[in-house]
XYZ file of C-alpha atoms in Angstrom:
531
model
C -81.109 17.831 -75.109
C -83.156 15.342 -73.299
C -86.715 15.908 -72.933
C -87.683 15.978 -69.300
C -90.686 15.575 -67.538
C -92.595 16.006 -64.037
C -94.411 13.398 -62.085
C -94.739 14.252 -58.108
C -92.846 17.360 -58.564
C -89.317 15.296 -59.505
C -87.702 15.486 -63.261
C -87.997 12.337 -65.259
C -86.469 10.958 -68.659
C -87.911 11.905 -71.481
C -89.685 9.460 -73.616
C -86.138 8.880 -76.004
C -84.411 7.990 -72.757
C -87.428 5.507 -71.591
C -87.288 3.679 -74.900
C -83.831 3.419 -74.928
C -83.839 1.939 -71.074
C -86.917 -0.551 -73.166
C -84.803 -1.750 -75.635
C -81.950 -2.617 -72.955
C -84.433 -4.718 -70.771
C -85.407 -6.007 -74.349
C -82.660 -7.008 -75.239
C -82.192 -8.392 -71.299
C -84.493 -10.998 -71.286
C -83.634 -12.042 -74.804
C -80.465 -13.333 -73.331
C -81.773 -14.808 -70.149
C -81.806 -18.579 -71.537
C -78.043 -18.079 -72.572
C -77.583 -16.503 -69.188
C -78.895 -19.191 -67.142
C -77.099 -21.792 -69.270
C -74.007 -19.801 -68.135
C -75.208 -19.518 -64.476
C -76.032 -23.419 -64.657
C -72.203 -24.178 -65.799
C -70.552 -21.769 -63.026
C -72.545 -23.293 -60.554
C -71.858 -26.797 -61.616
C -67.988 -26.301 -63.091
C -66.618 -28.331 -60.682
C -68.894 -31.509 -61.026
C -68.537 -31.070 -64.957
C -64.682 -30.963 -64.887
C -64.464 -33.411 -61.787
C -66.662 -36.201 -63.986
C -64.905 -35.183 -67.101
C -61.199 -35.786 -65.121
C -62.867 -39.162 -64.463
C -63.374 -40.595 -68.167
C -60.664 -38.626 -69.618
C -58.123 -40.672 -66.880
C -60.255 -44.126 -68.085
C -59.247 -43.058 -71.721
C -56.007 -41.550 -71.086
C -55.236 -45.229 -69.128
C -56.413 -47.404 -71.771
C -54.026 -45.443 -74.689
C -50.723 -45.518 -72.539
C -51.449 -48.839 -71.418
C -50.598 -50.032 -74.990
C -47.013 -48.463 -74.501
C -45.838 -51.330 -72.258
C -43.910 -48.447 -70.133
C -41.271 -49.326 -67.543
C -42.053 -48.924 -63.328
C -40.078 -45.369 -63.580
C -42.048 -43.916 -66.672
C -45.563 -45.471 -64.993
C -44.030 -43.618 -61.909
C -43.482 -40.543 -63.481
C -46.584 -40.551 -65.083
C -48.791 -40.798 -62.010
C -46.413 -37.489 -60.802
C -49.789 -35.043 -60.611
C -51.785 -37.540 -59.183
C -49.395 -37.655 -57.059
C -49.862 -33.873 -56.265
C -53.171 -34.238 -55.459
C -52.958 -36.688 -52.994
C -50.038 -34.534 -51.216
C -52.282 -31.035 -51.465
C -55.405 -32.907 -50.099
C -53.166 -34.806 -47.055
C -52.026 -31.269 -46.572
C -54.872 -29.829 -45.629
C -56.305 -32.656 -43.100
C -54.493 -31.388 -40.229
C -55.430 -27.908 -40.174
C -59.118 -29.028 -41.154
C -59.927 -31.318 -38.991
C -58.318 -29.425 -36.075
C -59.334 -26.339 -36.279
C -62.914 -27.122 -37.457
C -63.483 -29.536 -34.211
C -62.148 -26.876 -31.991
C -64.410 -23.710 -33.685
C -67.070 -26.350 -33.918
C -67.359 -27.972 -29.803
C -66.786 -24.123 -28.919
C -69.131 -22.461 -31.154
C -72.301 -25.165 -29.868
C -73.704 -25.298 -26.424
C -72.271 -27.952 -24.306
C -75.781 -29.239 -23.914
C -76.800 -28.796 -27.495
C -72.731 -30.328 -28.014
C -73.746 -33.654 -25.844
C -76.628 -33.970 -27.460
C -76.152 -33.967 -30.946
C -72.679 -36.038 -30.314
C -75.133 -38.345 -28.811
C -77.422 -38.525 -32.114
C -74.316 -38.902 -34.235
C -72.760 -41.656 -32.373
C -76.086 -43.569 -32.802
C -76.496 -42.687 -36.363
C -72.586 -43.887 -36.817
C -73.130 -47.237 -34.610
C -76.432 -47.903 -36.118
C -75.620 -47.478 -40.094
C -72.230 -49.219 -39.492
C -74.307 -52.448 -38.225
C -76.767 -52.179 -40.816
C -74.043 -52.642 -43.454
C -72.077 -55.422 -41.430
C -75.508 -57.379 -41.635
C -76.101 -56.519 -45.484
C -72.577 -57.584 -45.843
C -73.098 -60.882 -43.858
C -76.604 -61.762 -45.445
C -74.878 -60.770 -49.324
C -72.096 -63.282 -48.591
C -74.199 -66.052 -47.531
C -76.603 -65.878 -50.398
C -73.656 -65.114 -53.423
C -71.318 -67.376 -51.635
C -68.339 -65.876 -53.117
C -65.938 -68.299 -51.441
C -67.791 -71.497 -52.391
C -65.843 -73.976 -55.064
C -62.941 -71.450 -55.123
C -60.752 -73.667 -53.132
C -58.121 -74.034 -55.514
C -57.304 -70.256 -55.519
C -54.412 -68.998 -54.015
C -51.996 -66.445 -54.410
C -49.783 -68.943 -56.276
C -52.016 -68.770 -59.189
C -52.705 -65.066 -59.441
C -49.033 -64.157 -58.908
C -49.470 -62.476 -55.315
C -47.027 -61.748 -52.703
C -48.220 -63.246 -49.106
C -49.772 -60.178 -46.740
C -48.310 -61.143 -43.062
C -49.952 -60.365 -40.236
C -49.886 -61.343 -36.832
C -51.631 -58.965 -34.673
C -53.717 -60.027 -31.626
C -56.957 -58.979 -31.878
C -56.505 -57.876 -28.116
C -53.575 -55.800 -28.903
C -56.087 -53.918 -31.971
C -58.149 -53.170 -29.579
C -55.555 -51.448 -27.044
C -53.990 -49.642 -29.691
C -57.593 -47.803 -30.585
C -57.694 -46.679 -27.656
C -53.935 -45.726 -27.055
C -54.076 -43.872 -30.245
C -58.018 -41.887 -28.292
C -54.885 -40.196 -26.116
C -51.820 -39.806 -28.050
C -49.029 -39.361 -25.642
C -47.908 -36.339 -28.191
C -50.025 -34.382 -30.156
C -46.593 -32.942 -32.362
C -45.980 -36.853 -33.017
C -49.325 -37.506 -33.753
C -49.652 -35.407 -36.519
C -47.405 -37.900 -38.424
C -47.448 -41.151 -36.342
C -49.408 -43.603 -35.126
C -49.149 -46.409 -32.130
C -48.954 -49.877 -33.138
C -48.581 -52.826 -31.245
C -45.316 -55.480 -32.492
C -43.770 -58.446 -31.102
C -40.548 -59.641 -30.195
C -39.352 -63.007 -28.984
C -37.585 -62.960 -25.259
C -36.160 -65.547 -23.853
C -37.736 -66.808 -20.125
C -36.025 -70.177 -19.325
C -35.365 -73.229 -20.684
C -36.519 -76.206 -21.702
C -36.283 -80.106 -20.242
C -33.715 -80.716 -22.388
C -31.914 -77.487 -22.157
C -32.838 -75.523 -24.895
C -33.816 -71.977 -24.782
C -37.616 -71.091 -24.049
C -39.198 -68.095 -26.457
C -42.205 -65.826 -25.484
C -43.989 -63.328 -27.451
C -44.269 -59.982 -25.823
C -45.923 -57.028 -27.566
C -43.928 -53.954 -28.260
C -44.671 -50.510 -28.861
C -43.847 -48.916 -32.293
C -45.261 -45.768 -34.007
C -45.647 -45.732 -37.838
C -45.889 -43.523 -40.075
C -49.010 -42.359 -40.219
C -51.399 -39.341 -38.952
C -53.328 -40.249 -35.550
C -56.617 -38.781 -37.322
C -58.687 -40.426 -34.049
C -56.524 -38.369 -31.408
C -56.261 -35.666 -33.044
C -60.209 -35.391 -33.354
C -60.975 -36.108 -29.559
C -58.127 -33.709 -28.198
C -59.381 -30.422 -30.819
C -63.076 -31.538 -29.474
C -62.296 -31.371 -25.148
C -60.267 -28.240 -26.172
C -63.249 -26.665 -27.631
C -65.382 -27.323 -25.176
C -62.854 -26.279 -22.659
C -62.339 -22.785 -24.038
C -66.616 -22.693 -24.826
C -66.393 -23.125 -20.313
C -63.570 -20.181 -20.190
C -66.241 -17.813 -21.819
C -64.899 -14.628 -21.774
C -61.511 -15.186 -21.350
C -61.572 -18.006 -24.662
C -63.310 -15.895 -27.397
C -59.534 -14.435 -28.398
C -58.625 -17.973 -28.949
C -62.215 -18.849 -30.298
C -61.951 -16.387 -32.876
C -58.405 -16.801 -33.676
C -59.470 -20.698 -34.598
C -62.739 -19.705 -36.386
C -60.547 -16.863 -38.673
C -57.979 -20.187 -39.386
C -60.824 -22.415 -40.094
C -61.812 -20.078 -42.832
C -59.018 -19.363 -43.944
C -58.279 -23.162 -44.067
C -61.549 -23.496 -46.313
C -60.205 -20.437 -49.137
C -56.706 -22.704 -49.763
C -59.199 -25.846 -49.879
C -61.482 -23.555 -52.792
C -58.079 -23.046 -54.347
C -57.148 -26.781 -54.068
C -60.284 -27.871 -55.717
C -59.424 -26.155 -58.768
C -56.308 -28.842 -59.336
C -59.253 -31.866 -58.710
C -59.947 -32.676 -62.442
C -56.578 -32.609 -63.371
C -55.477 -34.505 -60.119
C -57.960 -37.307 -60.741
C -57.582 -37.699 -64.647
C -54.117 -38.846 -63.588
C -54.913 -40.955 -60.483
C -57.137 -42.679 -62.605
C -55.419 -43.582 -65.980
C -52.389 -44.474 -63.717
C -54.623 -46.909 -61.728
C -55.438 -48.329 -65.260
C -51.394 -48.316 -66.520
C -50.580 -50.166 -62.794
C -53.012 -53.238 -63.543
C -51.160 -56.381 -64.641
C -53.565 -59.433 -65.279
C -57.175 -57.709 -64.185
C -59.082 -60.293 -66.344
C -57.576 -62.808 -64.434
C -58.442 -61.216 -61.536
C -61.821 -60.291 -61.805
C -62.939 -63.560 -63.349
C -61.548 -65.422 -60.543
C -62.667 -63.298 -57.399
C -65.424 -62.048 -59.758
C -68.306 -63.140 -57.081
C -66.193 -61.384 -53.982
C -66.433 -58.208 -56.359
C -69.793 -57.896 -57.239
C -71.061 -58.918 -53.506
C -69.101 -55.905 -52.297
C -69.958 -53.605 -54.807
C -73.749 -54.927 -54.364
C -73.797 -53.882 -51.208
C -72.253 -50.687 -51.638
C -75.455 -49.987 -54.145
C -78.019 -51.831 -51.692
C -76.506 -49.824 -48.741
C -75.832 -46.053 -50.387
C -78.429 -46.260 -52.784
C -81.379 -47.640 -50.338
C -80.998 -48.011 -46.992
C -79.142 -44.481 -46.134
C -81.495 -42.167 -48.212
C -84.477 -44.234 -46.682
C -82.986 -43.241 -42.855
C -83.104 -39.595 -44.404
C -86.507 -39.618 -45.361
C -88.007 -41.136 -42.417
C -86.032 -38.691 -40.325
C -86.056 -35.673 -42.238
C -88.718 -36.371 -44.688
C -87.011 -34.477 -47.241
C -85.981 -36.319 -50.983
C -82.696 -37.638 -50.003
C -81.637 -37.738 -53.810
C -81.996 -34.131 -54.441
C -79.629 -33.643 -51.168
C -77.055 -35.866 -53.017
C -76.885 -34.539 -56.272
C -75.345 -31.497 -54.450
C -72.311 -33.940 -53.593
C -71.495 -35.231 -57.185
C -67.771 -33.224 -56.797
C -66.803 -34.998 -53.646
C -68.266 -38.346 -54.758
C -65.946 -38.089 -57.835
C -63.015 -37.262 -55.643
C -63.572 -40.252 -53.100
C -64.067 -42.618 -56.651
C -60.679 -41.441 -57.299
C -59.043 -41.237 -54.214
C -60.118 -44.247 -51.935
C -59.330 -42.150 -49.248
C -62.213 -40.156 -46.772
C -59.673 -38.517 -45.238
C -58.620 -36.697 -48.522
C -62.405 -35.824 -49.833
C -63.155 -33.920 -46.061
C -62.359 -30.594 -47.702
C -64.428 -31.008 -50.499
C -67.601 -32.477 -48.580
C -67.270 -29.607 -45.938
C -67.219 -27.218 -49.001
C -70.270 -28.936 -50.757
C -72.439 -29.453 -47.695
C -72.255 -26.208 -46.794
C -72.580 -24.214 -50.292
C -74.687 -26.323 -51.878
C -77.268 -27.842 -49.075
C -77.473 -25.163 -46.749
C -76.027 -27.379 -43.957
C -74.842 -25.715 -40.975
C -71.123 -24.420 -40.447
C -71.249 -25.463 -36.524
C -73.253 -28.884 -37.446
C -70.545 -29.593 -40.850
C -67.632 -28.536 -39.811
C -68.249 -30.591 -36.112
C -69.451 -34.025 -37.578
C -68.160 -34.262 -40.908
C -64.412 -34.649 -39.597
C -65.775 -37.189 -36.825
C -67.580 -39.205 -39.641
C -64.371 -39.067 -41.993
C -62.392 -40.428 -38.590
C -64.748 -43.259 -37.739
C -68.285 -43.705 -39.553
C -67.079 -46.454 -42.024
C -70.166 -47.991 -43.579
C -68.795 -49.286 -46.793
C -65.556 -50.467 -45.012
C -67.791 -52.887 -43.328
C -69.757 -54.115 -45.679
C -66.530 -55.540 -47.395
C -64.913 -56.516 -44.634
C -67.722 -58.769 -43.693
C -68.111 -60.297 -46.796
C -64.235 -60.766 -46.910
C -64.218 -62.525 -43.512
C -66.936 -65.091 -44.981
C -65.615 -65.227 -48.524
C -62.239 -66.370 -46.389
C -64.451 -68.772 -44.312
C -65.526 -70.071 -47.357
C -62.217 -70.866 -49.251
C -61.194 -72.516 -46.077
C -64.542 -74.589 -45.839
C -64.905 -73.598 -42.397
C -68.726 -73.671 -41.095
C -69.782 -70.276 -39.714
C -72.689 -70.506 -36.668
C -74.434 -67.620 -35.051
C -71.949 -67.458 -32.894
C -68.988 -66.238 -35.189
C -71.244 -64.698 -37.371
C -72.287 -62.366 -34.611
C -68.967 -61.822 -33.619
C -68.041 -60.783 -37.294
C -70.751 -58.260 -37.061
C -69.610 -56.603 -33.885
C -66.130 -56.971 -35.395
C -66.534 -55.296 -38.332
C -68.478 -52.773 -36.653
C -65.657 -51.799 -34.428
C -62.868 -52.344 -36.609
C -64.092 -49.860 -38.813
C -63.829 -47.557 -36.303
C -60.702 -47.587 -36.075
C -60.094 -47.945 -39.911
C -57.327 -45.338 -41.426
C -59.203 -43.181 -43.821
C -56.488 -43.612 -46.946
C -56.027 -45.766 -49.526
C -56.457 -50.258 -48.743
C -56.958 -48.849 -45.130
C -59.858 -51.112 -44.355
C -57.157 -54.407 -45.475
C -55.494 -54.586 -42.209
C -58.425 -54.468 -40.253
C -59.888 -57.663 -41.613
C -57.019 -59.393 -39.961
C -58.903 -58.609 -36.382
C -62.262 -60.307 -37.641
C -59.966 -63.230 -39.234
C -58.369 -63.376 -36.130
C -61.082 -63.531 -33.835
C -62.642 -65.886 -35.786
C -59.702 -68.653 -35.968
C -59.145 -68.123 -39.599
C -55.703 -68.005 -41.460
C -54.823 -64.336 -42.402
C -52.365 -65.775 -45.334
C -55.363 -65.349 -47.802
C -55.381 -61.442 -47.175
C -53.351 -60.964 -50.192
C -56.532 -61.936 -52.288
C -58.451 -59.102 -50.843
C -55.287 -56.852 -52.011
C -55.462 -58.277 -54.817
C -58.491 -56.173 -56.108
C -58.734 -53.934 -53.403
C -58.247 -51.044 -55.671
C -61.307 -52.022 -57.434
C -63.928 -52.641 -54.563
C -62.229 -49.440 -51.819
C -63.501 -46.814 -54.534
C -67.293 -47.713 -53.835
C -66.433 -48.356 -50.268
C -64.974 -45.015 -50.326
C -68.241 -43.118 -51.543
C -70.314 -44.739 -49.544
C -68.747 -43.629 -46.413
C -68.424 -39.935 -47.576
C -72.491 -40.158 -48.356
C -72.930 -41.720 -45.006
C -71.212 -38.898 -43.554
C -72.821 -36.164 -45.772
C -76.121 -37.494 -45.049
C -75.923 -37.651 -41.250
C -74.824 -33.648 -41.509
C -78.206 -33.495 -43.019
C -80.187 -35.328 -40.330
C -78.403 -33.478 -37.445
C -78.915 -29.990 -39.712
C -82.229 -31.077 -39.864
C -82.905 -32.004 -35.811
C -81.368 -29.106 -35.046
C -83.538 -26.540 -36.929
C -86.587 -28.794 -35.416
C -85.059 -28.083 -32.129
C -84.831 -24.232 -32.969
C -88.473 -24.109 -33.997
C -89.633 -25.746 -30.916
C -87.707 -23.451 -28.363
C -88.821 -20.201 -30.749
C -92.498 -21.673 -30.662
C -91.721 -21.338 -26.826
C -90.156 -18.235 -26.457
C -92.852 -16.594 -28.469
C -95.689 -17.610 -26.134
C -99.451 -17.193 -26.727
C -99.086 -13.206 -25.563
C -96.226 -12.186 -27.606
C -98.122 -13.340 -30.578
C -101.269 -10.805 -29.853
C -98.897 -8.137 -29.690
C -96.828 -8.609 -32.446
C -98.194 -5.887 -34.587
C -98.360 -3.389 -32.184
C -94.203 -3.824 -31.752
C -93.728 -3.846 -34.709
C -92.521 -0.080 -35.454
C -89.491 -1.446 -33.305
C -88.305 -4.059 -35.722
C -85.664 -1.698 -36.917
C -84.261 -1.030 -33.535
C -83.949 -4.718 -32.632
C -82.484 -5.491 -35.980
C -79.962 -3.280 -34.775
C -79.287 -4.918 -31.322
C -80.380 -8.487 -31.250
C -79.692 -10.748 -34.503
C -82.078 -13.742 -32.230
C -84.668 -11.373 -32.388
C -84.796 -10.753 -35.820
C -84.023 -14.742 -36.835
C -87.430 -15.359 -34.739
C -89.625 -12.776 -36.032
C -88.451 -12.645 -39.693
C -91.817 -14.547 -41.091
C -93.885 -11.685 -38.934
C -92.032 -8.866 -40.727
C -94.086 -8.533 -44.241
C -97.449 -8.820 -41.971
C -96.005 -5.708 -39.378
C -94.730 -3.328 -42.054
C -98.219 -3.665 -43.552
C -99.989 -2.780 -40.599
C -97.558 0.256 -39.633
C -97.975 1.405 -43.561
């Protein structure tokens, strides 16, 4: 039998018992270390096998790239890749929709106007930051200068047409704002063509040719209208009140549900990318030919994808937040990895949104509201090498560049980056707008496509950690914002009395979650005093 005991009047274990419960807490703590090793890897399971998928695709590249394999094997060989890619363009619809919609309805339309109003600054004013580090990189490396004699005749590259106004760019930005069908948007885009009509003729009686622009729609999701239309119809059900919280509700249970299939999704990542990646490597014909010849255009890019993501957007974040941007990033290792591997912001949206929230405490309302917007149109690395492209262009042509074209490459890039799809060589077409603007041939695009797969996986990451790191400044302004209206909502008076209310913390827990969120640091200080 066990021995039992009395302390207050209630039977206690007996001394065998006690050691016994001794031993276990012994024995407890002797496996803590191992136990926080184990926590450590759970935790961080997903960077490990994300970075792991990374090297293991560079070695996996390198060996079959000694097989000499045909198109259909290489073809068959990037199959889970593949996968990926399809599972992660999957999701982007349901994402982005139904997080704008639970997002603009879940925030206050004045709190909504003005943090869209911070963002939109932060976006505009990053995004010309890196058009200028782009500008000033180009004109000090000079990637263009005594590479006149390269063309696409010596590398073995097919010519990249293109002969879009830069008018016409511009009107299809802001066709695609209001798709005329949000069914066809989901898989089609506006785009502006020409065709040749005949108007007259000539003196001498042949035929006379005009160029009219024609409407087309391409394959491809219309990420921008998409975003705007879920945003106004949050809001609009947010003015319903009442009458829009079935609906409300109804979005926020599929935005959640969304983010379990994206938990399950992530799971595939490693294996997803170790294929993406040793593909990439199989797919590469001549790349020291490559690289040694637009060696210069390469490292300016990826120079200023270091100078712009590694020191000018943590230093906004400290001055703003004054917070150590670095330990904020280190959270965001996974979805780094996946935009390395991916070249596509579109694609590593589920992951950030999953990151940001788990792993920096960001916000669901703030996240799941700007971190689709960002993915849709905050391009920072995109124009940073679009820049430098349009001078490294300017260069190979020998054409002088004054402050007046270089400004309007700035304001070029900036916009054009806007409208930038978030997928793989996206930012490509885009340069055409600068070139064109500028008076400069678009036939030496094919250069920039040339090692585009190289320099878009930096320009990739950098605009997921632009993103990421303007969900931190708004998180950020928004908690100041909360402390400054509690601070005023608490008054002088309320803080006198605080003790002497505090035997009705319990009830208020009960009926006012505000109430509780504001006096939680007075809590310890009133159960003392009731005690």
């Amino acid at each position: 039998m066990e021995e039992k005991s009395e302390i207050n009047g209630h039977a206690v274990p007996g001394t065998g018992t006690t050691d016994r419960i001794m031993e276990k807490n012994a024995k407890k703590k002797k496996k803590s270390t191992g136990e926080k090793v184990v926590m450590f890897l759970r935790r961080n399971m997903m960077v490990i096998l994300t970075v792991t998928g990374v090297l293991v695709g560079v070695g996996l590249g390198m060996m079959v790239r000694t097989m000499n394999l045909s198109r259909a094997h290489i073809a068959y060989f990037a199959f889970p890749g593949e996968m990926l890619l399809r599972m992660l363009k999957m999701i982007i619809l349901p994402l982005i929709v139904c997080s704008l919609i639970s997002g603009a309805a879940s925030l206050d339309t004045r709190s909504l106007g003005k943090l869209g109003g911070i963002a939109v600054t932060y976006f505009l004013a990053t995004t010309l930051i890196a058009s200028g580090i782009g500008v000033a990189l180009a004109f000090i490396i000079k990637p263009g200068v005594g590479a006149g004699s390269l063309n696409t005749n010596s590398l073995a590259l097919e010519k990249v047409s293109s002969n879009k106004e830069a008018a016409d760019s511009f009107l299809d930005l802001a066709r695609n704002i209001f798709p005329a069908n949000l069914v066809a948007a989901s898989f089609r885009t506006y785009a502006t063509d020409y065709k040749m009509v005949a108007v007259g003729n000539t003196t001498n009686g042949s035929l006379l040719y005009e160029k009219v622009p024609v409407g087309t729609d391409l394959e491809s999701m219309n990420i921008l209208g998409l975003a705007l239309f879920a945003m106004m119809f949050g809001v609009a059900l947010r003015k319903l009140g009442g009458e829009g919280e079935e609906l409300i509700r109804f979005f926020n249970a599929f935005n959640e549900a969304t983010m379990v299939l994206v938990a399950w999704i992530m799971w595939y990542v490693p294996i997803g990318i170790t294929f993406l990646v040793a593909s990439k490597i199989v797919e590469m014909q001549d790349v020291v030919l490559l690289v040694t010849s637009l060696g210069k255009y390469i490292f300016a890019s990826i120079l200023g994808h270091i100078i712009h993501g590694g020191l000018v957007l943590p230093l906004i974040y400290f001055c703003i937040t004054r917070k150590n941007p670095f330990t904020f990033l280190v959270g965001l290792i996974a979805p780094f990895t996946t935009a390395f591997a991916t070249c596509s912001s579109s694609a590593t949206l589920p992951s950030m949104i999953k990151c940001v929230e788990e792993n920096n405490g960001v916000d669901k309302r703030i996240s799941r509201f700007i971190l689709p917007i960002g993915a849709t149109v905050n391009m920072d690395g995109a124009a940073i090498f679009q820049c430098i492209a349009a001078v490294f262009i300017a260069q190979l042509n020998d054409r002088e560049l004054n402050a007046g074209v270089i400004f309007t490459i700035l304001v070029m890039a900036t916009a054009s980056s806007i409208g930038a799809a978030g997928v793989p060589a996206g930012g490509i077409i885009t340069i055409a707008i600068i070139l064109e603007a500028i008076g400069l041939p678009t036939n030496d695009l094919s250069l920039m496509l040339a090692v585009d797969w190289i320099v878009d996986r930096t320009t990739t990451v950098v605009n997921v950690e632009s993103d990421a790191l303007g969900a931190g400044i708004l998180h950020h302004i928004n908690q100041q914002e909360m402390k400054k209206q509690q601070l005023r909502q608490e008054g002088g008076e309320l803080t006198e009395v605080r003790v002497e209310v505090a035997a009705n913390i319990q009830a208020e827990e009960e009926t006012s979650p505000l109430v509780t969120h504001q006096n939680k640091d007075a809590m310890p200080e009133a159960v003392e005093s009731v005690l």
